Coordinates of C-alpha atoms and ligand atoms in Angstrom, one line a residue:
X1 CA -82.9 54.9 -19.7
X2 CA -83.9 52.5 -16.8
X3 CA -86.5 53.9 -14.4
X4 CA -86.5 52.8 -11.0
X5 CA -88.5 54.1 -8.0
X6 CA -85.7 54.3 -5.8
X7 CA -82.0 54.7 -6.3
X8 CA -79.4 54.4 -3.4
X9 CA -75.8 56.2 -4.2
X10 CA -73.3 53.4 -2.1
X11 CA -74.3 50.4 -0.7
X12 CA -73.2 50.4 2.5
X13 CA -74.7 49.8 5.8
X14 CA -77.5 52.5 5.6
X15 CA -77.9 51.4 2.1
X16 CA -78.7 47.7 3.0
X17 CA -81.4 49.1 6.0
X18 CA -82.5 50.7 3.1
X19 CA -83.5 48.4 0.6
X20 CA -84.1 45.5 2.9
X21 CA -87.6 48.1 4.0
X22 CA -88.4 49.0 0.5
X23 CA -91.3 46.3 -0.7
X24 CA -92.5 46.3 -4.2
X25 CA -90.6 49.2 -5.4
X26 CA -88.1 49.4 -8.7
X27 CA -84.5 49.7 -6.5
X28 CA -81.1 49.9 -7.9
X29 CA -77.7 50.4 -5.6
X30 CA -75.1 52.0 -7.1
X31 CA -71.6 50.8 -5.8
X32 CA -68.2 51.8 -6.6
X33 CA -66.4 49.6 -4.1
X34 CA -67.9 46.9 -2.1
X35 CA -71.7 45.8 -1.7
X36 CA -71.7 45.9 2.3
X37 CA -69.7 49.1 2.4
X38 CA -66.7 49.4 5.2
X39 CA -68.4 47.6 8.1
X40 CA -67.8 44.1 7.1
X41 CA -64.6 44.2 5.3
X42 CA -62.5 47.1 7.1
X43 CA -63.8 48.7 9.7
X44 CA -66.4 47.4 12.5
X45 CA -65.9 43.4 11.8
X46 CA -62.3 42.9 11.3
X47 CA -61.2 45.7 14.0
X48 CA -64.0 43.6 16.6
X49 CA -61.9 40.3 15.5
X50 CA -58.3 41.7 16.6
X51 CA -60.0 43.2 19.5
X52 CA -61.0 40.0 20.1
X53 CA -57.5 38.3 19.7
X54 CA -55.4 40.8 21.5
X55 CA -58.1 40.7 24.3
X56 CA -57.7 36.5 24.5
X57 CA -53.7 37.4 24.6
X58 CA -54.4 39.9 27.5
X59 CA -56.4 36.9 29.4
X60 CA -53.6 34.5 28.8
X61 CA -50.9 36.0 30.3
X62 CA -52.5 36.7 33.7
X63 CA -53.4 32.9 33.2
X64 CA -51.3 31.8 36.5
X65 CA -53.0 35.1 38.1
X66 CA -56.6 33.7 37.8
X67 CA -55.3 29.8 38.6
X68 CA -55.8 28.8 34.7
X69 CA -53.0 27.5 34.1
X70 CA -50.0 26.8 36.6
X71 CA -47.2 29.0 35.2
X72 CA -47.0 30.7 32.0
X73 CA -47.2 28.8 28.7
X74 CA -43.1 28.6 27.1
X75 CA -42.7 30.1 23.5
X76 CA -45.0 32.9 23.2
X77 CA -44.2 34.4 18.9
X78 CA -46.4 37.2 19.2
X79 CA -45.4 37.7 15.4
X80 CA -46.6 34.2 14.5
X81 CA -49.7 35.0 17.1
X82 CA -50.3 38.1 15.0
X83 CA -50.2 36.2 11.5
X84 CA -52.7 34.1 13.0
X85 CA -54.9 36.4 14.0
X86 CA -54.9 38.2 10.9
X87 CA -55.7 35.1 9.1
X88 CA -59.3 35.0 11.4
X89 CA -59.6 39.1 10.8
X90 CA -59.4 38.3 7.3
X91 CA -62.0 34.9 7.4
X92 CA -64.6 37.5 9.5
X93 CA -64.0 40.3 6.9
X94 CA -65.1 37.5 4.2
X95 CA -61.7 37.8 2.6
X96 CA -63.0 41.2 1.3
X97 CA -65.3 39.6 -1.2
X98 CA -68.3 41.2 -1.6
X99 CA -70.1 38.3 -4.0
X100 CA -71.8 37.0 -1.6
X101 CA -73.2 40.1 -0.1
X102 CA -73.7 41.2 -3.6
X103 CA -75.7 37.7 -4.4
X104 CA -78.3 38.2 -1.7
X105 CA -79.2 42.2 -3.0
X106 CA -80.1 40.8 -6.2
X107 CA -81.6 37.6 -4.8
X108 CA -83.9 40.3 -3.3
X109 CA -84.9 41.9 -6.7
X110 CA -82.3 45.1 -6.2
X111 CA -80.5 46.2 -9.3
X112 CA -77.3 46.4 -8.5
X113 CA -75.1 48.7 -10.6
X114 CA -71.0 48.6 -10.3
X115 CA -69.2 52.0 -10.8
X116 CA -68.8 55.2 -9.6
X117 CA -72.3 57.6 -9.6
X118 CA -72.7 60.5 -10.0
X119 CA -76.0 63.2 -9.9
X120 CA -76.5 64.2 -13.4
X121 CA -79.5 66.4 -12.8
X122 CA -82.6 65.5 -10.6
X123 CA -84.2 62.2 -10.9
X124 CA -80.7 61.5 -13.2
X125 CA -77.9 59.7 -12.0
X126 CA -75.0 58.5 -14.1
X127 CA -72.6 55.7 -13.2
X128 CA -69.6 55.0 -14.7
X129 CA -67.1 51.5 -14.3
X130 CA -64.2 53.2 -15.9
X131 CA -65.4 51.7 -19.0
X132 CA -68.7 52.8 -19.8
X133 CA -71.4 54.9 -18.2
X134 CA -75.1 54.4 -17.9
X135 CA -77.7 56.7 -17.3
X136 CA -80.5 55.3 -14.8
X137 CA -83.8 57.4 -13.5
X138 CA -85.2 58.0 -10.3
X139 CA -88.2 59.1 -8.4
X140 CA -86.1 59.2 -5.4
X141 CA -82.6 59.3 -4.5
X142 CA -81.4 57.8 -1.4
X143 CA -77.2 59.3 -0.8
X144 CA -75.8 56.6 1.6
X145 CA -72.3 56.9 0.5
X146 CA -70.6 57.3 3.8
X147 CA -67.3 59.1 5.0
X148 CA -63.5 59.1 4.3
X149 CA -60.6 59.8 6.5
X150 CA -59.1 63.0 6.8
X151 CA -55.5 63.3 7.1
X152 CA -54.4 66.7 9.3
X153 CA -52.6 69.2 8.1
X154 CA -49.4 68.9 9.1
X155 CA -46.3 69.8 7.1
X156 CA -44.3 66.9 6.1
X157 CA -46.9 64.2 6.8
X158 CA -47.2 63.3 3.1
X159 CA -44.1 62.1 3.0
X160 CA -43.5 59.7 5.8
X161 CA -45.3 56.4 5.9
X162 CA -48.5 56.7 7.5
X163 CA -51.4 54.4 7.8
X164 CA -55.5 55.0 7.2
X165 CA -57.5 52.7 9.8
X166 CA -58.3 51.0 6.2
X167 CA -54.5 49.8 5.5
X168 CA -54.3 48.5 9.4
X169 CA -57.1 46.5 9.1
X170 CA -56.3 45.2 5.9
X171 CA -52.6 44.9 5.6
X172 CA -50.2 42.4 7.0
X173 CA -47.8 44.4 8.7
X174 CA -46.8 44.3 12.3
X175 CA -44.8 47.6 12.9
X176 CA -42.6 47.2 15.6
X177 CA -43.4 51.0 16.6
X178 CA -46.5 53.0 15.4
X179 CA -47.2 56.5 16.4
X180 CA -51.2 56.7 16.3
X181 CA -52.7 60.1 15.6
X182 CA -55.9 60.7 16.9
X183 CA -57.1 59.4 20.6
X184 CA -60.3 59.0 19.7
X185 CA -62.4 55.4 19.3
X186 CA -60.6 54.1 16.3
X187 CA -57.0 55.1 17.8
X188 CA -57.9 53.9 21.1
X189 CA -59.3 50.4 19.4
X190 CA -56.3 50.3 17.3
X191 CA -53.5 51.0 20.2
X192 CA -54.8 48.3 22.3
X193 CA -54.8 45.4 18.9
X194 CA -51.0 46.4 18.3
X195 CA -49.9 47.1 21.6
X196 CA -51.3 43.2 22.1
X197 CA -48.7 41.9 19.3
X198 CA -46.1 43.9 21.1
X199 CA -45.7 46.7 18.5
X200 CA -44.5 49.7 20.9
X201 CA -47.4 51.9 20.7
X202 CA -47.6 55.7 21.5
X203 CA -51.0 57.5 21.0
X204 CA -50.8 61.7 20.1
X205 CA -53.5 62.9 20.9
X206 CA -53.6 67.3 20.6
X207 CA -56.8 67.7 23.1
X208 CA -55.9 67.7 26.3
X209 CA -57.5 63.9 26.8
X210 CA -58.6 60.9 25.0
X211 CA -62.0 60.6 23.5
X212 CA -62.8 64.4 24.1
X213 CA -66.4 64.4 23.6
X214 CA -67.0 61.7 26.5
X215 CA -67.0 62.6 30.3
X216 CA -63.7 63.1 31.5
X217 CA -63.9 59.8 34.0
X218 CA -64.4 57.9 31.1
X219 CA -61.3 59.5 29.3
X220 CA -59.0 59.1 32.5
X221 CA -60.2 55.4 32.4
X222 CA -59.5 54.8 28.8
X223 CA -55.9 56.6 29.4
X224 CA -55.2 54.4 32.2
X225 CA -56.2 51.1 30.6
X226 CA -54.5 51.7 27.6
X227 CA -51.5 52.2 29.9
X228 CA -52.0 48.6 31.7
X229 CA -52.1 47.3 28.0
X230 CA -48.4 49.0 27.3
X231 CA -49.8 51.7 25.3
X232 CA -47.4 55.7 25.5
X233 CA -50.2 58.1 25.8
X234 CA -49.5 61.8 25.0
X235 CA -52.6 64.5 25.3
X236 CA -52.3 67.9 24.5
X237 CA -49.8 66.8 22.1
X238 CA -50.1 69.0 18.8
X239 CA -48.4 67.9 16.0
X240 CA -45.8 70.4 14.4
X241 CA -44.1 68.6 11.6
X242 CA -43.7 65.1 10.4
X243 CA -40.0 63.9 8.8
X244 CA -38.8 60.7 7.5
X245 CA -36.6 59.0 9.9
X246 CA -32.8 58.3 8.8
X247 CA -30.9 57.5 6.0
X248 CA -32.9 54.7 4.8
X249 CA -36.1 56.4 5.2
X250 CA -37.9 53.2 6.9
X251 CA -39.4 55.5 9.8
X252 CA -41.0 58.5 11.1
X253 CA -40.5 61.5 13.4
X254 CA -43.5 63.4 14.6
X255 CA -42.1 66.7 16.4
X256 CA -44.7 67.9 18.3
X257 CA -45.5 71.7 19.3
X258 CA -44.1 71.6 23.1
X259 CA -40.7 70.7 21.2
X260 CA -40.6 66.4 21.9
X261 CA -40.4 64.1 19.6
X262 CA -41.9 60.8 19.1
X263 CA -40.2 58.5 16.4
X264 CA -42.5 55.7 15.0
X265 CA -41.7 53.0 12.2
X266 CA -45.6 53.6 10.8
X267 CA -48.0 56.3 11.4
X268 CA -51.6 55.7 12.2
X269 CA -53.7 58.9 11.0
X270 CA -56.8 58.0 13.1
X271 CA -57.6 61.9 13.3
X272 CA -61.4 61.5 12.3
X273 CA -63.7 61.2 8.5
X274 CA -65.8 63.6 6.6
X275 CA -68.4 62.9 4.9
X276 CA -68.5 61.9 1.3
X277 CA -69.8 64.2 -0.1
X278 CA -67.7 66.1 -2.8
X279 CA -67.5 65.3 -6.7
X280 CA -71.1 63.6 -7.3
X281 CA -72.6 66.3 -8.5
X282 CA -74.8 67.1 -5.8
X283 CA -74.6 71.0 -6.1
X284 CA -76.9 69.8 -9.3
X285 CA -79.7 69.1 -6.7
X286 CA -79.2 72.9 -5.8
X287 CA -76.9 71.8 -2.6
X288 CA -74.5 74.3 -2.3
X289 CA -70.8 74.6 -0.3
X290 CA -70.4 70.2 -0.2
X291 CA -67.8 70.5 -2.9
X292 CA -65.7 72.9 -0.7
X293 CA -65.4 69.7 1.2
X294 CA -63.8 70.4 4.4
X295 CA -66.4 68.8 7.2
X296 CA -69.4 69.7 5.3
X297 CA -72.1 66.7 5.9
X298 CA -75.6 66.4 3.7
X299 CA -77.7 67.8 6.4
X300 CA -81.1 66.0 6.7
X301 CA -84.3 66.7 8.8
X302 CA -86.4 64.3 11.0
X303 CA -87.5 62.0 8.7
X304 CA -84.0 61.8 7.0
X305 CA -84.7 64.1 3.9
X306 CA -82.1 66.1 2.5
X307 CA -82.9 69.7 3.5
X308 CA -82.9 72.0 0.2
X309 CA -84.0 69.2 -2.0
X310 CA -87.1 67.4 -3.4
X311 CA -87.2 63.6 -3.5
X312 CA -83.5 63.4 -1.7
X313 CA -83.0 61.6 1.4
X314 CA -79.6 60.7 3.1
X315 CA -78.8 58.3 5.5
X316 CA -75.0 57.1 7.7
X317 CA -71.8 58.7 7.8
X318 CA -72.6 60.6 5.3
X319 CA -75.6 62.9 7.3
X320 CA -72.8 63.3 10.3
X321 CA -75.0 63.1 12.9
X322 CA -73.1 60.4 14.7
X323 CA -70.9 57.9 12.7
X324 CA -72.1 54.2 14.0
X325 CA -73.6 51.4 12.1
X326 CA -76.0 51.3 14.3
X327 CA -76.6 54.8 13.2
X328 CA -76.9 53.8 9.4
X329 CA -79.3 51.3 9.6
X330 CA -81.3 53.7 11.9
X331 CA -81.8 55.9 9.4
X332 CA -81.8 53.6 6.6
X333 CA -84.7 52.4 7.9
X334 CA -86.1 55.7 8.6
X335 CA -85.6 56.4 4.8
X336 CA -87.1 53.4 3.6
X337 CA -90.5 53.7 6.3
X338 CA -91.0 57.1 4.7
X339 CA -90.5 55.8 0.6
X340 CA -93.2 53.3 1.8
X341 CA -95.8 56.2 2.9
X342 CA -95.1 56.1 6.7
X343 CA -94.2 59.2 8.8
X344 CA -91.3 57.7 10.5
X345 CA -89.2 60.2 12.4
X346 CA -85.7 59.3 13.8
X347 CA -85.5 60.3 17.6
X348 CA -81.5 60.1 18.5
X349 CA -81.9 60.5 22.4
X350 CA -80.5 57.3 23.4
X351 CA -77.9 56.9 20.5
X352 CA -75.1 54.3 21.8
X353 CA -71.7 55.1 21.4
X354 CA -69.2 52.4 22.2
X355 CA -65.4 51.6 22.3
X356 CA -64.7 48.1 21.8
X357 CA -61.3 48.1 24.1
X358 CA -61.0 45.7 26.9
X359 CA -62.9 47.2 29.0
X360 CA -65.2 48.5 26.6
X361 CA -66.8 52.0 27.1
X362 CA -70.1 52.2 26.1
X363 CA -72.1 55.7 26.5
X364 CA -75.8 57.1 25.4
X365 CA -77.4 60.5 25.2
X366 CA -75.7 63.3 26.9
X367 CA -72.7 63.7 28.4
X368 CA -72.7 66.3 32.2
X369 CA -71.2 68.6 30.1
X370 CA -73.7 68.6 27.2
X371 CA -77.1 68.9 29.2
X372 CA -75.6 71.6 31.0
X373 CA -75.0 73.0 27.4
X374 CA -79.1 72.7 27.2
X375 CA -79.8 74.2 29.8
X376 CA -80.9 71.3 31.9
X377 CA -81.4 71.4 35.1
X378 CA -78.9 68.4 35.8
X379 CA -78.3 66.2 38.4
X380 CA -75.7 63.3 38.4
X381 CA -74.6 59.9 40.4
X382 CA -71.6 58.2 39.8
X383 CA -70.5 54.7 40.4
X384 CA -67.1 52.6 40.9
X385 CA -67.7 49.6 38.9
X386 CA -64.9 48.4 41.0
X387 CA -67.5 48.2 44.3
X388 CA -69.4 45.1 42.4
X389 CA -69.1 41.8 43.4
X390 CA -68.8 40.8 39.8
X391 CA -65.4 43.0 39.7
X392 CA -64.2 41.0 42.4
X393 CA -65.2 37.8 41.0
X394 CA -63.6 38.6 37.6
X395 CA -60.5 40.0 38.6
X396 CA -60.9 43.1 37.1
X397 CA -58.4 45.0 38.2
X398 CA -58.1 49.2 39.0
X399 CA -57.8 49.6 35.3
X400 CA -60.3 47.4 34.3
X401 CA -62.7 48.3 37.3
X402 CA -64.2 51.5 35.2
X403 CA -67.0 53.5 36.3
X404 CA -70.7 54.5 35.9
X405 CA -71.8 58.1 35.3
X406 CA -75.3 59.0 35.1
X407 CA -77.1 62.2 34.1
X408 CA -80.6 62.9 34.8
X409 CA -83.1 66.1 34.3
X410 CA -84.2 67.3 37.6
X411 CA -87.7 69.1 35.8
X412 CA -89.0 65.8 33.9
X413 CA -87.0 63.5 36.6
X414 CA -85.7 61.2 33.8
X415 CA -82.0 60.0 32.9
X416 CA -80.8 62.0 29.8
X417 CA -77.4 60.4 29.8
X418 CA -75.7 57.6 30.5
X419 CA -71.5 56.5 30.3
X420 CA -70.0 53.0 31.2
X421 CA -66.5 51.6 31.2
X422 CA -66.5 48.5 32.3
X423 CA -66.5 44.9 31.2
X424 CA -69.2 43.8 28.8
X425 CA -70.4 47.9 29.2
X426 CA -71.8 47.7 25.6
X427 CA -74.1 45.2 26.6
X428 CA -75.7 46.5 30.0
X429 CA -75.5 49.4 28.6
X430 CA -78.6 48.8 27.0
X431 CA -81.1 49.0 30.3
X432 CA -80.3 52.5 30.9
X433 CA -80.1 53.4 26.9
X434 CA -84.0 52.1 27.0
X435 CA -84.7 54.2 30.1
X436 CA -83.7 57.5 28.5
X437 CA -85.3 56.8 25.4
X438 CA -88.8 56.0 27.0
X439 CA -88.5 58.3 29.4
X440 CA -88.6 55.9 32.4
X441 CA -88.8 58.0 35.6
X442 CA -85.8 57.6 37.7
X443 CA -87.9 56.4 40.6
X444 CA -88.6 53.4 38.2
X445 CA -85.8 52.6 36.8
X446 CA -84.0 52.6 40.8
X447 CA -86.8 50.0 41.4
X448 CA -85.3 47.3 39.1
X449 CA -83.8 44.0 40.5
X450 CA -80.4 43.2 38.9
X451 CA -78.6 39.7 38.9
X452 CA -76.2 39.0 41.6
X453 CA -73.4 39.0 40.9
X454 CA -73.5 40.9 37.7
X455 CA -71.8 44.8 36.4
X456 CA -75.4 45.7 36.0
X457 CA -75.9 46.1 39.6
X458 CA -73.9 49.2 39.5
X459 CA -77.1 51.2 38.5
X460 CA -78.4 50.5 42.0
X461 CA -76.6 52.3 44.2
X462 CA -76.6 55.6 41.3
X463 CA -80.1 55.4 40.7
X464 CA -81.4 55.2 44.0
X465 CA -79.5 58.1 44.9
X466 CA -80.9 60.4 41.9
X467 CA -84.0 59.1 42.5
X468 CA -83.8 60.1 46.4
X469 CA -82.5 63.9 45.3
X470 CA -84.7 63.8 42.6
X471 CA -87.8 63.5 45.6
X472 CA -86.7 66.3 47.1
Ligands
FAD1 C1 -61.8 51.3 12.0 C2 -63.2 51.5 12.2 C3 -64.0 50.8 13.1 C4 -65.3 51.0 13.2 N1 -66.0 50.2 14.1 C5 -67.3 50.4 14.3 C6 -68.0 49.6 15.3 O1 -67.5 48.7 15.9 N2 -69.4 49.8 15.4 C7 -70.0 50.8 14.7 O2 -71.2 51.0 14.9 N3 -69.3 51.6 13.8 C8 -68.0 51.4 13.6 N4 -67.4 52.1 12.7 C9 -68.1 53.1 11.8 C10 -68.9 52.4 10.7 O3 -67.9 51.7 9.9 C11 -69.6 53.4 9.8 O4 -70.4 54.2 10.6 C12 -70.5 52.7 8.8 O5 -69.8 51.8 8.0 C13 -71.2 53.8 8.0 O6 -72.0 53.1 7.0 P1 -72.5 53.9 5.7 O7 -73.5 53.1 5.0 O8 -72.9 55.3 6.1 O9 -71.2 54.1 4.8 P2 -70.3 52.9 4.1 O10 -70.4 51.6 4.8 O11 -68.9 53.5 4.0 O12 -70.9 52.8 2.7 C14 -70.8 53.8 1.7 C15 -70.6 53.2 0.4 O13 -70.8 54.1 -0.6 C16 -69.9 53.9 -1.7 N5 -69.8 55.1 -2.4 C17 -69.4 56.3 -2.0 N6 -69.5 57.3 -3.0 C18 -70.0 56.6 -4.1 C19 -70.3 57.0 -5.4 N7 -70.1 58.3 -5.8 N8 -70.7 56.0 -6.3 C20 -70.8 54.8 -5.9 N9 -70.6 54.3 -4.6 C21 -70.2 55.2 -3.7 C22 -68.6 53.5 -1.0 O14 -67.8 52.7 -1.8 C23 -69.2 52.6 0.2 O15 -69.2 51.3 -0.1 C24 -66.0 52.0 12.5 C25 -65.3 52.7 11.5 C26 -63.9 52.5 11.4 C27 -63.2 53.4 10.4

């Protein structure tokens, strides 16, 4: 049996922040699928690259609008447009070939085992390629293996033709309707790339708005943009049933709870993951109630080690404290400062969240709601991204205009939360991410000089007035 230091279950994102920290040590990955996990090849990359596409198609037909071009361009195919762009999707998403990714974890001395593992006992794991099975050892076990989508239960919905995020981003289809379950960042991501190629889009969404867990300005926004892009949205819309649509069975009808119904050749289930955590035997690590499945995560502690367990650390999707890349090589890294004999301890203050739509929204920390829900003593500014220069410049229109919503704690007088929609929001969303997580006090961060004409000057106006009730 080979020994080896460290072993990581999946190679995905938080894997890869993994291993890239871990110097001098015996490491193997074990992989079932690809070496790079779901980022590259169907989620974050090729979802950014239709984005991107549908988002160049937005600009071009308001071409004449901004003087770009005299009149419309003749002979628009969106069908064509789509193959095209799927053709790019598909170049970003390396054609779904992991050997190059798989190359450069072996070029950096990782031992890189194909197959499905599975926890034999601690410091045992077994994998197995469908053809044989090999027993490795380990000092520690890393269990990056990430999250899967959950399809809700609703009666019927086996049997009409629905979609995971997975098949969207990997298939060639362009429906010419698609119902999209779940208004939450993927769904909102996904109706915007579709509604681009002129599928007729309807999003069903059962809370009573779109991305529930953000502040409600930012869900209004996101309905009303998706709007401007063509996109049917319908909150508070519970799903009863799902039947197959006509004779030929080609289609589906979602009847929904207040008695509508919405009819859609495909259905996008986009109604959330769970981790993976069921069926790798990690009840043998004395980890009880993961096989009941069901939204249990691997719940890990500060440093990122499994609670319950010796020599067992988790990082990504799979920990479910807040399912982002940018999460998984946070704590991968975490993992890996630890294996090398650092304390590192992971500090999730300033977390970004983003939705890649055009306009993006882009949010940190807590939302008004959620510091209330901690008993902060909260104070908040708002700002009409519409009242920049830079919105007049660009052209960004009502929808597009967005808004700024800050969150401060009155007692320690720094910003706890920040939420953006607004053009290129992911990006300067960054200043006030780095204020909450070093604690800049609000009268600081109100001092800073912004470009002119730039979105980033909306956290003038907002932070000078906290900082001025703040004084008080
Ligand atoms: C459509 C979509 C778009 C997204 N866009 C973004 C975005 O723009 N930005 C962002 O930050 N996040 C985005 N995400 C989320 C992001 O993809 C995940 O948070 C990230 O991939 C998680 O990384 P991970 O390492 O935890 O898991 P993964 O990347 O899924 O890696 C886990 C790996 O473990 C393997 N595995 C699992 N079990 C076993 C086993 N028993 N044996 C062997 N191998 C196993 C799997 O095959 C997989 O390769 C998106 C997600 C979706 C679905």
């Amino acid at each position: 049996v080979d020994q080896f230091d460290v072993a990581i279950l999946g190679a995905g994102s938080a894997a890869e922040a993994v291993w890239s920290g871990l110097h001098g040590r015996a490491v193997a990955a074990v992989e079932m699928a690809r070496v790079g996990g779901e980022c590259p090849y169907l989620a974050c990359m090729p979802s950014k690259a239709m984005l991107r596409s549908a988002q160049v198609r937005a600009l071009l037909a308001q071409a004449p609008a901004f003087g770009a071009l005299p009149e419309h361009a003749a002979g628009d195919d969106p069908r064509a447009a789509y193959a095209a762009a799927r053709e790019r999707r598909d170049r970003i998403a390396e054609g779904r070939d992991d050997s190059e990714a798989a190359r450069s974890l072996r070029d950096r001395g990782v031992t890189l085992l194909r197959g499905r593992g599975r926890v034999v006992r601690p410091g045992v794991l077994r994998v197995d390629d469908g053809a044989h099975a090999t027993e490795i050892g380990c000092r520690d076990l890393v269990v990056a293996t990430g999250s899967e989508p959950v399809t809700p239960p609703v009666p019927g919905i086996e049997a009409v033709p629905t979609w995971t995020s997975d098949d969207a981003l990997a298939g060639a289809e362009l429906p010419r309707s698609l119902a999209i379950l779940g208004g939450g960042p993927v769904g909102c991501e996904l109706a915007q790339v579709f509604a681009a190629f002129g599928s007729r889009v309807v999003v069903v969404e059962a809370a009573d708005r779109l991305l529930s867990r953000e502040e409600p300005e930012a869900s209004a926004g996101m309905r009303s943009l998706l709007e401007a892009s063509g996109v049917e949205v319908r909150v508070g819309a519970a799903v009863a049933e799902a039947r197959v649509a006509g004779p030929s069975e080609e289609g589906a009808v979602l009847l929904l709870e207040s008695g509508a119904i919405v009819e859609a050749e495909r259905v996008l289930v986009a109604t959330g993951r769970r981790a993976r955590v069921a069926g790798m035997g990690l009840e043998t690590l004395g980890l009880e109630g993961l096989d009941a499945g069901a939204g249990a995560s691997l719940e890990v502690d500060e440093r990122c080690r499994v609670r319950g367990a010796e020599h067992v650390w988790a990082a990504g999707d799979v920990t479910g404290v807040a399912p982002f890349t940018h999460t998984a090589t946070y704590q991968g890294g975490i993992v890996a400062r630890n294996l090398m004999g650092e304390d590192a301890v992971a500090d999730y203050r300033a977390l970004p969240r983003a939705v890649y739509t055009h306009p993006p929204l882009a949010a940190a920390g807590l939302t008004v709601a959620q510091a209330r829900e901690q008993g902060l003593s909260v104070e908040t500014a708002r700002f009409d991204l519409a009242e920049t220069a830079r919105a007049i410049t660009e052209g960004a229109g009502d929808a597009e205009g967005g808004c700024l919503v800050l969150v401060a704690d009155r007692r320690e007088g720094v910003l706890v939360g920040v939420t953006a929609l607004g053009p290129h929001a992911d990006e300067w969303l960054g200043e006030a991410a780095l204020a909450i997580r070093a604690r800049v006090p609000v009268a600081v961060a109100a001092e800073v000089v912004h470009p002119f004409p730039s979105f980033s000057e909306a956290y003038g106006p907002p932070l000078r007035e906290l900082a001025r009730r703040l004084a008080r």
